[in-house]
PDB file of N, CA and C in Angstrom:
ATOM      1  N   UNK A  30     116.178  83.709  96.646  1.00 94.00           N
ATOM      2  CA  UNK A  30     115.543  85.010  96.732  1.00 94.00           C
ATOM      3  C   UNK A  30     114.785  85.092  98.059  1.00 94.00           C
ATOM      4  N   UNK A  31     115.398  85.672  98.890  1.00 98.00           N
ATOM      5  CA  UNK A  31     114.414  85.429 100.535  1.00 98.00           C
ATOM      6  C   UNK A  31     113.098  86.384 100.104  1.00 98.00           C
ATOM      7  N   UNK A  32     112.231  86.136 100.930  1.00 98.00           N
ATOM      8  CA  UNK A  32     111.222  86.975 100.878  1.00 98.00           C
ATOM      9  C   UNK A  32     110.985  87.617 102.194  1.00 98.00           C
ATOM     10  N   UNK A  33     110.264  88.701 102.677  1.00 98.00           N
ATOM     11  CA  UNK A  33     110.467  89.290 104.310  1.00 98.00           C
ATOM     12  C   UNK A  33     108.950  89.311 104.034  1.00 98.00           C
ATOM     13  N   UNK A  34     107.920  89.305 104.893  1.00 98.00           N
ATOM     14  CA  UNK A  34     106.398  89.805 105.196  1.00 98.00           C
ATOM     15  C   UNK A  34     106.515  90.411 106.577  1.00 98.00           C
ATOM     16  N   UNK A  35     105.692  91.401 106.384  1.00 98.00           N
ATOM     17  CA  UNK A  35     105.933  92.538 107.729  1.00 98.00           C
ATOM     18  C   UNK A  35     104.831  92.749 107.539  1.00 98.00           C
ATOM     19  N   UNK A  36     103.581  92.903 108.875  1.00 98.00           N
ATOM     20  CA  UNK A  36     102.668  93.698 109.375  1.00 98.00           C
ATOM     21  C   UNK A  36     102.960  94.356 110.028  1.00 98.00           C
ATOM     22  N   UNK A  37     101.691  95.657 109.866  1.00 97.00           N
ATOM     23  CA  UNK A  37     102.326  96.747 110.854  1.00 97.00           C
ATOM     24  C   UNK A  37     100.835  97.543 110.999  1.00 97.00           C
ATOM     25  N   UNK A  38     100.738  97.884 111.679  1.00 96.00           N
ATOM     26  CA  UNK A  38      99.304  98.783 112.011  1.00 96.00           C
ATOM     27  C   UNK A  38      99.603  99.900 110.953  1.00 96.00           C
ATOM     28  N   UNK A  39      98.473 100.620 110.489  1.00 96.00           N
ATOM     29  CA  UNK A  39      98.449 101.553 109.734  1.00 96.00           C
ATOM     30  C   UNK A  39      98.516 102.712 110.232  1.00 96.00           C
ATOM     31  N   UNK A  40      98.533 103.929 108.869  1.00 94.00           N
ATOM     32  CA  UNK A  40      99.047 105.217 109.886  1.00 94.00           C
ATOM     33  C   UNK A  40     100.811 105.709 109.770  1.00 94.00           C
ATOM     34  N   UNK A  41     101.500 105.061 109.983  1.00 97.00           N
ATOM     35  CA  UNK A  41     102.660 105.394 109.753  1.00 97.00           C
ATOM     36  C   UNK A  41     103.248 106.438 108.407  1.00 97.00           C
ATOM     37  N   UNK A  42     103.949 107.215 107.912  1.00 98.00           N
ATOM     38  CA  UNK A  42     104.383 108.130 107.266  1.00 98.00           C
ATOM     39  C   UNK A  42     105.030 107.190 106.019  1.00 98.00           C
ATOM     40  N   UNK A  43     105.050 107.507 104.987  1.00 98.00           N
ATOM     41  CA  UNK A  43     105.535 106.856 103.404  1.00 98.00           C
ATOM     42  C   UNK A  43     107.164 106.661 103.829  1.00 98.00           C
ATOM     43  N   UNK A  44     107.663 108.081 104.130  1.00 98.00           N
ATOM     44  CA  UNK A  44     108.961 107.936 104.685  1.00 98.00           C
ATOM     45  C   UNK A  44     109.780 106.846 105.591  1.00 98.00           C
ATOM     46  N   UNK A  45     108.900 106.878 106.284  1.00 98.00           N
ATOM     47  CA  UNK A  45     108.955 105.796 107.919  1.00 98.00           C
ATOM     48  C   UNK A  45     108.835 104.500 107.016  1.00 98.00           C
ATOM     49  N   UNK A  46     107.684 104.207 106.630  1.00 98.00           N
ATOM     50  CA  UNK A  46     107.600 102.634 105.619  1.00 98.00           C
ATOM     51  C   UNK A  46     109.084 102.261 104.550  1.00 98.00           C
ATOM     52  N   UNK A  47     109.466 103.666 103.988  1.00 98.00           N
ATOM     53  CA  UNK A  47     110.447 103.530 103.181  1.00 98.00           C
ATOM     54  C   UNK A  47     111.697 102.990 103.831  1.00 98.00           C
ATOM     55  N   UNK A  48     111.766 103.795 104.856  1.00 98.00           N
ATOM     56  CA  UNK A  48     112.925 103.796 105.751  1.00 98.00           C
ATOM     57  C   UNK A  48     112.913 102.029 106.514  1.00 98.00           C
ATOM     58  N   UNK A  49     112.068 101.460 107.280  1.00 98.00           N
ATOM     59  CA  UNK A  49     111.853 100.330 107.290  1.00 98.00           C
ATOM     60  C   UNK A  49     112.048  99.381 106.919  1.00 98.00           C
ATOM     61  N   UNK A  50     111.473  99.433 104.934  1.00 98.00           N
ATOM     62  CA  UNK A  50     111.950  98.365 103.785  1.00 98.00           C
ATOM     63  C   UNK A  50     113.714  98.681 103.676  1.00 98.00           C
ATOM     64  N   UNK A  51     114.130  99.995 103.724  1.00 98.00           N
ATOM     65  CA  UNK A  51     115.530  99.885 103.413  1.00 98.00           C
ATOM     66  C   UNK A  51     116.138  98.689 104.399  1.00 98.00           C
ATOM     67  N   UNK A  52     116.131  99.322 105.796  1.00 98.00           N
ATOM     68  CA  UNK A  52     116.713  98.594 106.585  1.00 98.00           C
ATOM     69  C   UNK A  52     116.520  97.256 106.813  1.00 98.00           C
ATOM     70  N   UNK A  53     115.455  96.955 106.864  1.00 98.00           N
ATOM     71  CA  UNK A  53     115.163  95.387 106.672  1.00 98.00           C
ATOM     72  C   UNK A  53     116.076  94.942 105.273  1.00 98.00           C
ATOM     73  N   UNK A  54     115.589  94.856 103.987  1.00 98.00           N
ATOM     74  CA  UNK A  54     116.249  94.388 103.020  1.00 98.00           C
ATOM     75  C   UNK A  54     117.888  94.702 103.379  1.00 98.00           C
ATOM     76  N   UNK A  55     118.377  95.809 103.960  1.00 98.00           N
ATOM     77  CA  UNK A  55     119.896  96.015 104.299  1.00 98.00           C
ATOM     78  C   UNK A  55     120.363  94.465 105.573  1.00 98.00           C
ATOM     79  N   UNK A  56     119.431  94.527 106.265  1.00 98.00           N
ATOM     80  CA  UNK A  56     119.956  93.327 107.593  1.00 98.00           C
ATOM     81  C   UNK A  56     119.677  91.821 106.792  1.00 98.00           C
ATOM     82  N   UNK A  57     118.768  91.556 105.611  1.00 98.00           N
ATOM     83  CA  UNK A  57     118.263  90.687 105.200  1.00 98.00           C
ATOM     84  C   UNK A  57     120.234  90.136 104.304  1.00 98.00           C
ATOM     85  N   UNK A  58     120.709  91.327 104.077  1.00 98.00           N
ATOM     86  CA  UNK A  58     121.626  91.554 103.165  1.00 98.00           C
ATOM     87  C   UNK A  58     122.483  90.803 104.301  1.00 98.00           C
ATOM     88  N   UNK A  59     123.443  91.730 105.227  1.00 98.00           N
ATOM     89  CA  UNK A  59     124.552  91.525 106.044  1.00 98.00           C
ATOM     90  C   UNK A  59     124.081  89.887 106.405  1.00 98.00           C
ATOM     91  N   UNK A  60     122.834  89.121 106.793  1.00 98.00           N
ATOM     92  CA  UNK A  60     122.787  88.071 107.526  1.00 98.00           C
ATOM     93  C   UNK A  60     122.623  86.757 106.242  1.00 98.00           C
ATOM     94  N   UNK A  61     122.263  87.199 105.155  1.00 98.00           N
ATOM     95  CA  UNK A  61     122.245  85.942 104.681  1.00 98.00           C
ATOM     96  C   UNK A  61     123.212  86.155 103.401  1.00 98.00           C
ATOM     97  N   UNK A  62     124.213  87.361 102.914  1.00 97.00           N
ATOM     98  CA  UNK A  62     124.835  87.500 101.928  1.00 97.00           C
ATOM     99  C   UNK A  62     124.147  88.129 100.529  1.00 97.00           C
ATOM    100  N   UNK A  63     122.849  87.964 100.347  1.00 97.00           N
ATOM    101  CA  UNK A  63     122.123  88.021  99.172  1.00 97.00           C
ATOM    102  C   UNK A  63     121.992  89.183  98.687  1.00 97.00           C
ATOM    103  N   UNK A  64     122.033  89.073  97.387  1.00 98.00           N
ATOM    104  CA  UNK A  64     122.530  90.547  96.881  1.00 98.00           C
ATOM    105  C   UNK A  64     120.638  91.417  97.275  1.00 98.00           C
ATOM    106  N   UNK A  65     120.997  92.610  97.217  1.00 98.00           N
ATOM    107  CA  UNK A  65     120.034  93.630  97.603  1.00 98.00           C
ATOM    108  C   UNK A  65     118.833  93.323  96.570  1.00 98.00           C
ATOM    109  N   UNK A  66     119.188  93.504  95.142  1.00 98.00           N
ATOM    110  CA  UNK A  66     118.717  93.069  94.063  1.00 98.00           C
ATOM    111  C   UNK A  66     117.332  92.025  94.142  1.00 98.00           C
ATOM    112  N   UNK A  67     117.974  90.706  95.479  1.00 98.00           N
ATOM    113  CA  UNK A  67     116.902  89.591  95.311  1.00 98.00           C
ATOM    114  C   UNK A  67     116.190  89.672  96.546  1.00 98.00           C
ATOM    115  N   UNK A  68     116.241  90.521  96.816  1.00 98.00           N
ATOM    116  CA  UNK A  68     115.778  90.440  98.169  1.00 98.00           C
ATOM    117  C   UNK A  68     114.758  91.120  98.298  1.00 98.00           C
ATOM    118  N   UNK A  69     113.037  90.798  98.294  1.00 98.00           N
ATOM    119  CA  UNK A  69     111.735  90.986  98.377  1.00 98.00           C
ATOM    120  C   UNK A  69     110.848  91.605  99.446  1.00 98.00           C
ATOM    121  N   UNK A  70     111.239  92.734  99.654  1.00 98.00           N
ATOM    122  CA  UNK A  70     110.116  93.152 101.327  1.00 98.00           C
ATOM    123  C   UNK A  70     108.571  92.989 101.090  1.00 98.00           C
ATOM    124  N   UNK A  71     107.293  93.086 101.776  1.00 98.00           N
ATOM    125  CA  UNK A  71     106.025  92.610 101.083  1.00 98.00           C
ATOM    126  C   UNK A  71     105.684  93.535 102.739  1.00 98.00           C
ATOM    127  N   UNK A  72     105.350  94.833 102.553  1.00 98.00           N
ATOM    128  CA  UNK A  72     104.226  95.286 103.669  1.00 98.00           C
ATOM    129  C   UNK A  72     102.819  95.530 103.722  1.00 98.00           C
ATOM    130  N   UNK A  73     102.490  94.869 104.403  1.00 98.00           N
ATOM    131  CA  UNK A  73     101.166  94.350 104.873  1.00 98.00           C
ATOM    132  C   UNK A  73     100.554  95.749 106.071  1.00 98.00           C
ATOM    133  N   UNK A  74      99.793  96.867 105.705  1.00 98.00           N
ATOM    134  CA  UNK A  74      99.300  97.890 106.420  1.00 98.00           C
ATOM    135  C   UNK A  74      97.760  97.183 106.808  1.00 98.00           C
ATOM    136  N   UNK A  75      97.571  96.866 109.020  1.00 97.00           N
ATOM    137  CA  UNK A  75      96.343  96.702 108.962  1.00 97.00           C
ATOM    138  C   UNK A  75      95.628  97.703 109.303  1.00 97.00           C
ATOM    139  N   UNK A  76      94.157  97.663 109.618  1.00 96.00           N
ATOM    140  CA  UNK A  76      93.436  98.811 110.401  1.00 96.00           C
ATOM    141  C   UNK A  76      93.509  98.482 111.916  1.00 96.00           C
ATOM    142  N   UNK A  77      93.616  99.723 112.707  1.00 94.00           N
ATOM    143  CA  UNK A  77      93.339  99.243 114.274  1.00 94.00           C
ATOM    144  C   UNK A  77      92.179  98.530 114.393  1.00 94.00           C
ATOM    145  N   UNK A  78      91.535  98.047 113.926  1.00 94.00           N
ATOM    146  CA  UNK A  78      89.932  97.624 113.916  1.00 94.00           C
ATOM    147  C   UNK A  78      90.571  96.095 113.800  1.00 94.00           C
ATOM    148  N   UNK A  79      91.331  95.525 113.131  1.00 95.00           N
ATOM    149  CA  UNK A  79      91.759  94.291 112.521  1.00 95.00           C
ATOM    150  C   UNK A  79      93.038  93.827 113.528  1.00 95.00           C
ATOM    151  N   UNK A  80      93.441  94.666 114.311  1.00 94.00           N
ATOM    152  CA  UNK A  80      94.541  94.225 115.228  1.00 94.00           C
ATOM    153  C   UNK A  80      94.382  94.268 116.269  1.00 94.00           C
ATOM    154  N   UNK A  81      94.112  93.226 116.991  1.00 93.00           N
ATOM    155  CA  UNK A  81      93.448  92.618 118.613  1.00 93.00           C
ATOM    156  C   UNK A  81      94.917  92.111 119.782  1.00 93.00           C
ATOM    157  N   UNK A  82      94.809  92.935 120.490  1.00 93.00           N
ATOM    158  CA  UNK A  82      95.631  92.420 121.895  1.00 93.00           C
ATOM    159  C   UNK A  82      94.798  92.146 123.018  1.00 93.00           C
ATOM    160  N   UNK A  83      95.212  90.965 123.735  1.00 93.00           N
ATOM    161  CA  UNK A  83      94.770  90.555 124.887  1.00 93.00           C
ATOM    162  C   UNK A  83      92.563  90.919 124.573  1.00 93.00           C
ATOM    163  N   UNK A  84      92.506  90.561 123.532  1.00 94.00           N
ATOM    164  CA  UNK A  84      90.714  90.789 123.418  1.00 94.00           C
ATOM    165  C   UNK A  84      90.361  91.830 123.058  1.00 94.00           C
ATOM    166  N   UNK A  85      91.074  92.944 122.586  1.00 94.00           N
ATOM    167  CA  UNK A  85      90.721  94.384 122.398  1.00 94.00           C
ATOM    168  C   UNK A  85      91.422  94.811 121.427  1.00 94.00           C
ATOM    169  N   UNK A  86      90.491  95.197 120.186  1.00 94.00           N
ATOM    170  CA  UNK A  86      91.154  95.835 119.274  1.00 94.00           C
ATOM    171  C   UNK A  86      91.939  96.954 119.265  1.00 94.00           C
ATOM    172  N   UNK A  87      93.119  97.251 118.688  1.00 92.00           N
ATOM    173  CA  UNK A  87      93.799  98.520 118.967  1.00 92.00           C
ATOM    174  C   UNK A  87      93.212  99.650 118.901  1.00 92.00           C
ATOM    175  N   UNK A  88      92.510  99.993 117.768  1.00 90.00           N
ATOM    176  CA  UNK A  88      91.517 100.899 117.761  1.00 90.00           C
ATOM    177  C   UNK A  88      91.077 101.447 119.052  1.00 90.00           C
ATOM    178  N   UNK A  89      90.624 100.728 120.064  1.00 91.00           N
ATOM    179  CA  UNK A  89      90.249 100.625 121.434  1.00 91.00           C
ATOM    180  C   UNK A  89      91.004 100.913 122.437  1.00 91.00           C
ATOM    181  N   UNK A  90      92.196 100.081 122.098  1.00 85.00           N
ATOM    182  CA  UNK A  90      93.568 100.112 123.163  1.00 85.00           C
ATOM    183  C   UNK A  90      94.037 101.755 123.451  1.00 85.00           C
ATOM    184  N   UNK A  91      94.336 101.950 121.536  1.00 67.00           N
ATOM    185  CA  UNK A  91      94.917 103.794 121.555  1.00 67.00           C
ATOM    186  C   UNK A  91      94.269 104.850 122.220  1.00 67.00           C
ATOM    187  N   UNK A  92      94.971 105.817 122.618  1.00 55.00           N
ATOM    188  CA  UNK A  92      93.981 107.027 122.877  1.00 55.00           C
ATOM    189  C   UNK A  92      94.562 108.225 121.349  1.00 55.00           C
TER     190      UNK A  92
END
């Protein structure tokens, strides 16, 4: 049963997230054979406050 963990900054649309888990669990499919069925997506939504590049939280980074 593979499992996938994905972070992703928050904010994004239900649709967009949906659309995401499809395709992932679909490539999870073509590359390792496993039926759709066992195959586990797990998304992880952070805050820009919690996601730091080069010393600066995104929050900061965005305009």
């Amino acid at each position: 049963m593979p499992l996938v963990q994905l972070h992703i900054l928050e904010g994004r649309s239900e649709a967009a997230k949906r659309q995401l888990i499809t395709e992932v669990t679909e490539a999870v499919h073509r590359a390792l054979g496993s039926p759709t069925e066992s195959i586990r997506v797990l998304l992880y939504e952070l805050p820009k406050e919690h996601w730091a590049v080069g010393g600066k939280p995104m929050s900061e980074r965005q305009s």
